[in-house]
């Protein structure tokens, strides 16, 4: 069976991805004077990205695998 990264490694990778995705050069892609349902596009992108990161972290933590870190 192929080696799978530990839960800690997956969470650290997600954190690094989130730090890069929600930081200066990439977030400026959403900096336009456009609104969607009255919400500025940049704010919507920030909160949507944040929600996706939280959902991904919850999915990683809640996955039940016997070969993962520590006891359940």
PDB file of N, CA and C in Angstrom:
ATOM      1  N   UNK A   1       0.849  -1.177   0.000  1.00  0.00           N
ATOM      2  CA  UNK A   1       0.000   0.000   0.000  1.00  0.00           C
ATOM      3  C   UNK A   1       0.897   1.243   0.000  1.00  0.00           C
ATOM      4  N   UNK A   2       0.585   2.252  -0.834  1.00  0.00           N
ATOM      5  CA  UNK A   2       1.412   3.459  -0.884  1.00  0.00           C
ATOM      6  C   UNK A   2       1.326   4.254   0.415  1.00  0.00           C
ATOM      7  N   UNK A   3       2.407   4.937   0.707  1.00  0.00           N
ATOM      8  CA  UNK A   3       2.477   5.765   1.915  1.00  0.00           C
ATOM      9  C   UNK A   3       1.595   7.001   1.755  1.00  0.00           C
ATOM     10  N   UNK A   4       0.768   7.266   2.775  1.00  0.00           N
ATOM     11  CA  UNK A   4      -0.067   8.474   2.778  1.00  0.00           C
ATOM     12  C   UNK A   4       0.495   9.454   3.792  1.00  0.00           C
ATOM     13  N   UNK A   5       0.490  10.736   3.490  1.00  0.00           N
ATOM     14  CA  UNK A   5       0.974  11.715   4.467  1.00  0.00           C
ATOM     15  C   UNK A   5       0.105  11.702   5.723  1.00  0.00           C
ATOM     16  N   UNK A   6       0.696  12.010   6.851  1.00  0.00           N
ATOM     17  CA  UNK A   6      -0.048  12.037   8.105  1.00  0.00           C
ATOM     18  C   UNK A   6      -1.034  13.207   8.113  1.00  0.00           C
ATOM     19  N   UNK A   7      -1.941  13.156   9.047  1.00  0.00           N
ATOM     20  CA  UNK A   7      -2.932  14.228   9.196  1.00  0.00           C
ATOM     21  C   UNK A   7      -2.236  15.554   9.452  1.00  0.00           C
ATOM     22  N   UNK A   8      -1.188  15.531  10.276  1.00  0.00           N
ATOM     23  CA  UNK A   8      -0.445  16.757  10.580  1.00  0.00           C
ATOM     24  C   UNK A   8       0.185  17.337   9.324  1.00  0.00           C
ATOM     25  N   UNK A   9       0.764  16.482   8.501  1.00  0.00           N
ATOM     26  CA  UNK A   9       1.385  16.959   7.258  1.00  0.00           C
ATOM     27  C   UNK A   9       0.340  17.550   6.320  1.00  0.00           C
ATOM     28  N   UNK A  10      -0.838  16.921   6.238  1.00  0.00           N
ATOM     29  CA  UNK A  10      -1.892  17.458   5.367  1.00  0.00           C
ATOM     30  C   UNK A  10      -2.379  18.812   5.878  1.00  0.00           C
ATOM     31  N   UNK A  11      -2.519  18.959   7.205  1.00  0.00           N
ATOM     32  CA  UNK A  11      -2.964  20.241   7.760  1.00  0.00           C
ATOM     33  C   UNK A  11      -1.903  21.331   7.566  1.00  0.00           C
ATOM     34  N   UNK A  12      -0.637  20.972   7.712  1.00  0.00           N
ATOM     35  CA  UNK A  12       0.424  21.956   7.466  1.00  0.00           C
ATOM     36  C   UNK A  12       0.456  22.373   6.002  1.00  0.00           C
ATOM     37  N   UNK A  13       0.244  21.435   5.106  1.00  0.00           N
ATOM     38  CA  UNK A  13       0.169  21.763   3.682  1.00  0.00           C
ATOM     39  C   UNK A  13      -1.003  22.672   3.373  1.00  0.00           C
ATOM     40  N   UNK A  14      -2.149  22.394   4.001  1.00  0.00           N
ATOM     41  CA  UNK A  14      -3.322  23.243   3.809  1.00  0.00           C
ATOM     42  C   UNK A  14      -3.064  24.650   4.341  1.00  0.00           C
ATOM     43  N   UNK A  15      -2.389  24.742   5.478  1.00  0.00           N
ATOM     44  CA  UNK A  15      -2.055  26.050   6.047  1.00  0.00           C
ATOM     45  C   UNK A  15      -1.136  26.834   5.112  1.00  0.00           C
ATOM     46  N   UNK A  16      -0.130  26.161   4.570  1.00  0.00           N
ATOM     47  CA  UNK A  16       0.781  26.824   3.637  1.00  0.00           C
ATOM     48  C   UNK A  16       0.037  27.271   2.380  1.00  0.00           C
ATOM     49  N   UNK A  17      -0.853  26.415   1.859  1.00  0.00           N
ATOM     50  CA  UNK A  17      -1.640  26.785   0.691  1.00  0.00           C
ATOM     51  C   UNK A  17      -2.521  27.998   0.997  1.00  0.00           C
ATOM     52  N   UNK A  18      -3.167  28.000   2.160  1.00  0.00           N
ATOM     53  CA  UNK A  18      -4.028  29.118   2.540  1.00  0.00           C
ATOM     54  C   UNK A  18      -3.255  30.419   2.692  1.00  0.00           C
ATOM     55  N   UNK A  19      -2.065  30.321   3.268  1.00  0.00           N
ATOM     56  CA  UNK A  19      -1.239  31.522   3.428  1.00  0.00           C
ATOM     57  C   UNK A  19      -0.840  32.098   2.068  1.00  0.00           C
ATOM     58  N   UNK A  20      -0.551  31.233   1.127  1.00  0.00           N
ATOM     59  CA  UNK A  20      -0.187  31.711  -0.211  1.00  0.00           C
ATOM     60  C   UNK A  20      -1.409  32.204  -0.990  1.00  0.00           C
ATOM     61  N   UNK A  21      -2.509  31.472  -0.904  1.00  0.00           N
ATOM     62  CA  UNK A  21      -3.693  31.808  -1.699  1.00  0.00           C
ATOM     63  C   UNK A  21      -4.367  33.093  -1.227  1.00  0.00           C
ATOM     64  N   UNK A  22      -4.317  33.367   0.073  1.00  0.00           N
ATOM     65  CA  UNK A  22      -4.985  34.553   0.607  1.00  0.00           C
ATOM     66  C   UNK A  22      -3.998  35.676   0.907  1.00  0.00           C
ATOM     67  N   UNK A  23      -2.887  35.707   0.185  1.00  0.00           N
ATOM     68  CA  UNK A  23      -1.884  36.730   0.398  1.00  0.00           C
ATOM     69  C   UNK A  23      -1.779  37.643  -0.824  1.00  0.00           C
ATOM     70  N   UNK A  24      -0.881  38.624  -0.740  1.00  0.00           N
ATOM     71  CA  UNK A  24      -0.867  39.756  -1.659  1.00  0.00           C
ATOM     72  C   UNK A  24      -0.956  39.446  -3.151  1.00  0.00           C
ATOM     73  N   UNK A  25      -0.038  38.772  -3.777  1.00  0.00           N
ATOM     74  CA  UNK A  25      -0.106  38.768  -5.248  1.00  0.00           C
ATOM     75  C   UNK A  25      -1.370  38.107  -5.789  1.00  0.00           C
ATOM     76  N   UNK A  26      -1.814  37.036  -5.166  1.00  0.00           N
ATOM     77  CA  UNK A  26      -2.980  36.337  -5.710  1.00  0.00           C
ATOM     78  C   UNK A  26      -4.300  37.007  -5.346  1.00  0.00           C
ATOM     79  N   UNK A  27      -4.373  37.614  -4.179  1.00  0.00           N
ATOM     80  CA  UNK A  27      -5.647  38.223  -3.764  1.00  0.00           C
ATOM     81  C   UNK A  27      -5.944  39.486  -4.581  1.00  0.00           C
ATOM     82  N   UNK A  28      -4.909  40.092  -5.167  1.00  0.00           N
ATOM     83  CA  UNK A  28      -5.157  41.282  -5.983  1.00  0.00           C
ATOM     84  C   UNK A  28      -5.887  40.944  -7.278  1.00  0.00           C
ATOM     85  N   UNK A  29      -5.954  39.673  -7.626  1.00  0.00           N
ATOM     86  CA  UNK A  29      -6.740  39.281  -8.797  1.00  0.00           C
ATOM     87  C   UNK A  29      -8.218  39.642  -8.622  1.00  0.00           C
ATOM     88  N   UNK A  30      -8.671  39.732  -7.385  1.00  0.00           N
ATOM     89  CA  UNK A  30     -10.075  40.011  -7.088  1.00  0.00           C
ATOM     90  C   UNK A  30     -10.345  41.481  -6.800  1.00  0.00           C
ATOM     91  N   UNK A  31      -9.320  42.334  -6.883  1.00  0.00           N
ATOM     92  CA  UNK A  31      -9.461  43.749  -6.528  1.00  0.00           C
ATOM     93  C   UNK A  31     -10.015  44.549  -7.698  1.00  0.00           C
ATOM     94  N   UNK A  32     -11.327  44.492  -7.864  1.00  0.00           N
ATOM     95  CA  UNK A  32     -12.016  45.248  -8.917  1.00  0.00           C
ATOM     96  C   UNK A  32     -13.203  45.976  -8.293  1.00  0.00           C
ATOM     97  N   UNK A  33     -13.654  46.999  -8.945  1.00  0.00           N
ATOM     98  CA  UNK A  33     -14.819  47.748  -8.453  1.00  0.00           C
ATOM     99  C   UNK A  33     -16.103  47.078  -8.931  1.00  0.00           C
ATOM    100  N   UNK A  34     -16.240  45.827  -8.568  1.00  0.00           N
ATOM    101  CA  UNK A  34     -17.404  45.027  -8.958  1.00  0.00           C
ATOM    102  C   UNK A  34     -18.052  44.515  -7.686  1.00  0.00           C
ATOM    103  N   UNK A  35     -19.384  44.504  -7.680  1.00  0.00           N
ATOM    104  CA  UNK A  35     -20.093  43.943  -6.540  1.00  0.00           C
ATOM    105  C   UNK A  35     -20.977  42.798  -7.016  1.00  0.00           C
ATOM    106  N   UNK A  36     -21.187  41.852  -6.136  1.00  0.00           N
ATOM    107  CA  UNK A  36     -22.069  40.731  -6.400  1.00  0.00           C
ATOM    108  C   UNK A  36     -23.083  40.705  -5.269  1.00  0.00           C
ATOM    109  N   UNK A  37     -24.329  40.988  -5.574  1.00  0.00           N
ATOM    110  CA  UNK A  37     -25.389  41.128  -4.574  1.00  0.00           C
ATOM    111  C   UNK A  37     -25.047  42.195  -3.549  1.00  0.00           C
ATOM    112  N   UNK A  38     -24.364  43.242  -3.982  1.00  0.00           N
ATOM    113  CA  UNK A  38     -24.013  44.356  -3.108  1.00  0.00           C
ATOM    114  C   UNK A  38     -22.746  44.143  -2.299  1.00  0.00           C
ATOM    115  N   UNK A  39     -22.096  43.011  -2.451  1.00  0.00           N
ATOM    116  CA  UNK A  39     -20.865  42.710  -1.710  1.00  0.00           C
ATOM    117  C   UNK A  39     -19.682  42.875  -2.665  1.00  0.00           C
ATOM    118  N   UNK A  40     -18.668  43.635  -2.247  1.00  0.00           N
ATOM    119  CA  UNK A  40     -17.494  43.791  -3.110  1.00  0.00           C
ATOM    120  C   UNK A  40     -16.848  42.437  -3.420  1.00  0.00           C
ATOM    121  N   UNK A  41     -16.341  42.304  -4.621  1.00  0.00           N
ATOM    122  CA  UNK A  41     -15.793  41.036  -5.083  1.00  0.00           C
ATOM    123  C   UNK A  41     -14.611  40.572  -4.232  1.00  0.00           C
ATOM    124  N   UNK A  42     -13.759  41.494  -3.797  1.00  0.00           N
ATOM    125  CA  UNK A  42     -12.607  41.098  -2.988  1.00  0.00           C
ATOM    126  C   UNK A  42     -13.047  40.533  -1.643  1.00  0.00           C
ATOM    127  N   UNK A  43     -14.008  41.170  -0.995  1.00  0.00           N
ATOM    128  CA  UNK A  43     -14.499  40.659   0.284  1.00  0.00           C
ATOM    129  C   UNK A  43     -15.148  39.293   0.106  1.00  0.00           C
ATOM    130  N   UNK A  44     -15.908  39.143  -0.946  1.00  0.00           N
ATOM    131  CA  UNK A  44     -16.545  37.861  -1.226  1.00  0.00           C
ATOM    132  C   UNK A  44     -15.499  36.769  -1.467  1.00  0.00           C
ATOM    133  N   UNK A  45     -14.453  37.083  -2.214  1.00  0.00           N
ATOM    134  CA  UNK A  45     -13.391  36.117  -2.477  1.00  0.00           C
ATOM    135  C   UNK A  45     -12.647  35.753  -1.196  1.00  0.00           C
ATOM    136  N   UNK A  46     -12.367  36.730  -0.347  1.00  0.00           N
ATOM    137  CA  UNK A  46     -11.680  36.450   0.913  1.00  0.00           C
ATOM    138  C   UNK A  46     -12.507  35.528   1.807  1.00  0.00           C
ATOM    139  N   UNK A  47     -13.774  35.846   1.994  1.00  0.00           N
ATOM    140  CA  UNK A  47     -14.612  35.025   2.865  1.00  0.00           C
ATOM    141  C   UNK A  47     -14.899  33.657   2.260  1.00  0.00           C
ATOM    142  N   UNK A  48     -15.042  33.581   0.948  1.00  0.00           N
ATOM    143  CA  UNK A  48     -15.256  32.282   0.310  1.00  0.00           C
ATOM    144  C   UNK A  48     -14.000  31.419   0.422  1.00  0.00           C
ATOM    145  N   UNK A  49     -12.838  32.011   0.206  1.00  0.00           N
ATOM    146  CA  UNK A  49     -11.585  31.272   0.361  1.00  0.00           C
ATOM    147  C   UNK A  49     -11.370  30.806   1.780  1.00  0.00           C
ATOM    148  N   UNK A  50     -11.690  31.659   2.727  1.00  0.00           N
ATOM    149  CA  UNK A  50     -11.578  31.318   4.145  1.00  0.00           C
ATOM    150  C   UNK A  50     -12.519  30.166   4.481  1.00  0.00           C
ATOM    151  N   UNK A  51     -13.745  30.217   3.986  1.00  0.00           N
ATOM    152  CA  UNK A  51     -14.719  29.145   4.240  1.00  0.00           C
ATOM    153  C   UNK A  51     -14.258  27.821   3.625  1.00  0.00           C
ATOM    154  N   UNK A  52     -13.673  27.882   2.437  1.00  0.00           N
ATOM    155  CA  UNK A  52     -13.167  26.659   1.795  1.00  0.00           C
ATOM    156  C   UNK A  52     -12.023  26.070   2.609  1.00  0.00           C
ATOM    157  N   UNK A  53     -11.132  26.915   3.110  1.00  0.00           N
ATOM    158  CA  UNK A  53     -10.029  26.420   3.938  1.00  0.00           C
ATOM    159  C   UNK A  53     -10.540  25.786   5.230  1.00  0.00           C
ATOM    160  N   UNK A  54     -11.533  26.386   5.860  1.00  0.00           N
ATOM    161  CA  UNK A  54     -12.102  25.820   7.079  1.00  0.00           C
ATOM    162  C   UNK A  54     -12.773  24.486   6.778  1.00  0.00           C
ATOM    163  N   UNK A  55     -13.513  24.411   5.688  1.00  0.00           N
ATOM    164  CA  UNK A  55     -14.171  23.156   5.312  1.00  0.00           C
ATOM    165  C   UNK A  55     -13.147  22.072   4.999  1.00  0.00           C
ATOM    166  N   UNK A  56     -12.069  22.428   4.321  1.00  0.00           N
ATOM    167  CA  UNK A  56     -11.025  21.448   4.008  1.00  0.00           C
ATOM    168  C   UNK A  56     -10.335  20.962   5.279  1.00  0.00           C
ATOM    169  N   UNK A  57     -10.071  21.868   6.218  1.00  0.00           N
ATOM    170  CA  UNK A  57      -9.455  21.470   7.487  1.00  0.00           C
ATOM    171  C   UNK A  57     -10.389  20.545   8.266  1.00  0.00           C
ATOM    172  N   UNK A  58     -11.667  20.861   8.294  1.00  0.00           N
ATOM    173  CA  UNK A  58     -12.633  20.004   8.987  1.00  0.00           C
ATOM    174  C   UNK A  58     -12.707  18.632   8.331  1.00  0.00           C
ATOM    175  N   UNK A  59     -12.664  18.587   7.020  1.00  0.00           N
ATOM    176  CA  UNK A  59     -12.715  17.314   6.304  1.00  0.00           C
ATOM    177  C   UNK A  59     -11.486  16.468   6.621  1.00  0.00           C
ATOM    178  N   UNK A  60     -10.310  17.104   6.657  1.00  0.00           N
ATOM    179  CA  UNK A  60      -9.079  16.372   6.981  1.00  0.00           C
ATOM    180  C   UNK A  60      -9.131  15.831   8.401  1.00  0.00           C
ATOM    181  N   UNK A  61      -9.575  16.658   9.342  1.00  0.00           N
ATOM    182  CA  UNK A  61      -9.596  16.246  10.746  1.00  0.00           C
ATOM    183  C   UNK A  61     -10.647  15.173  11.002  1.00  0.00           C
ATOM    184  N   UNK A  62     -11.795  15.277  10.362  1.00  0.00           N
ATOM    185  CA  UNK A  62     -12.902  14.358  10.635  1.00  0.00           C
ATOM    186  C   UNK A  62     -12.790  13.017   9.921  1.00  0.00           C
ATOM    187  N   UNK A  63     -11.911  12.915   8.963  1.00  0.00           N
ATOM    188  CA  UNK A  63     -11.764  11.626   8.270  1.00  0.00           C
ATOM    189  C   UNK A  63     -11.296  10.582   9.262  1.00  0.00           C
ATOM    190  N   UNK A  64     -11.961   9.474   9.305  1.00  0.00           N
ATOM    191  CA  UNK A  64     -11.595   8.448  10.260  1.00  0.00           C
ATOM    192  C   UNK A  64     -10.806   7.354   9.549  1.00  0.00           C
ATOM    193  N   UNK A  65      -9.512   7.304   9.803  1.00  0.00           N
ATOM    194  CA  UNK A  65      -8.642   6.278   9.262  1.00  0.00           C
ATOM    195  C   UNK A  65      -7.885   5.649  10.419  1.00  0.00           C
ATOM    196  N   UNK A  66      -7.804   4.342  10.440  1.00  0.00           N
ATOM    197  CA  UNK A  66      -7.117   3.648  11.516  1.00  0.00           C
ATOM    198  C   UNK A  66      -5.618   3.886  11.483  1.00  0.00           C
ATOM    199  N   UNK A  67      -5.056   4.186  10.315  1.00  0.00           N
ATOM    200  CA  UNK A  67      -3.616   4.358  10.199  1.00  0.00           C
ATOM    201  C   UNK A  67      -3.171   5.799  10.389  1.00  0.00           C
ATOM    202  N   UNK A  68      -4.053   6.686  10.827  1.00  0.00           N
ATOM    203  CA  UNK A  68      -3.700   8.095  11.023  1.00  0.00           C
ATOM    204  C   UNK A  68      -3.066   8.308  12.380  1.00  0.00           C
ATOM    205  N   UNK A  69      -2.715   9.569  12.666  1.00  0.00           N
ATOM    206  CA  UNK A  69      -2.053   9.935  13.917  1.00  0.00           C
ATOM    207  C   UNK A  69      -2.928   9.628  15.114  1.00  0.00           C
ATOM    208  N   UNK A  70      -2.330   9.090  16.141  1.00  0.00           N
ATOM    209  CA  UNK A  70      -2.926   8.995  17.458  1.00  0.00           C
ATOM    210  C   UNK A  70      -4.229   8.240  17.560  1.00  0.00           C
ATOM    211  N   UNK A  71      -4.713   8.107  18.786  1.00  0.00           N
ATOM    212  CA  UNK A  71      -5.971   7.406  19.023  1.00  0.00           C
ATOM    213  C   UNK A  71      -7.169   8.249  18.647  1.00  0.00           C
ATOM    214  N   UNK A  72      -8.262   7.594  18.370  1.00  0.00           N
ATOM    215  CA  UNK A  72      -9.500   8.283  18.007  1.00  0.00           C
ATOM    216  C   UNK A  72     -10.317   8.564  19.250  1.00  0.00           C
TER     217      UNK A  72
END
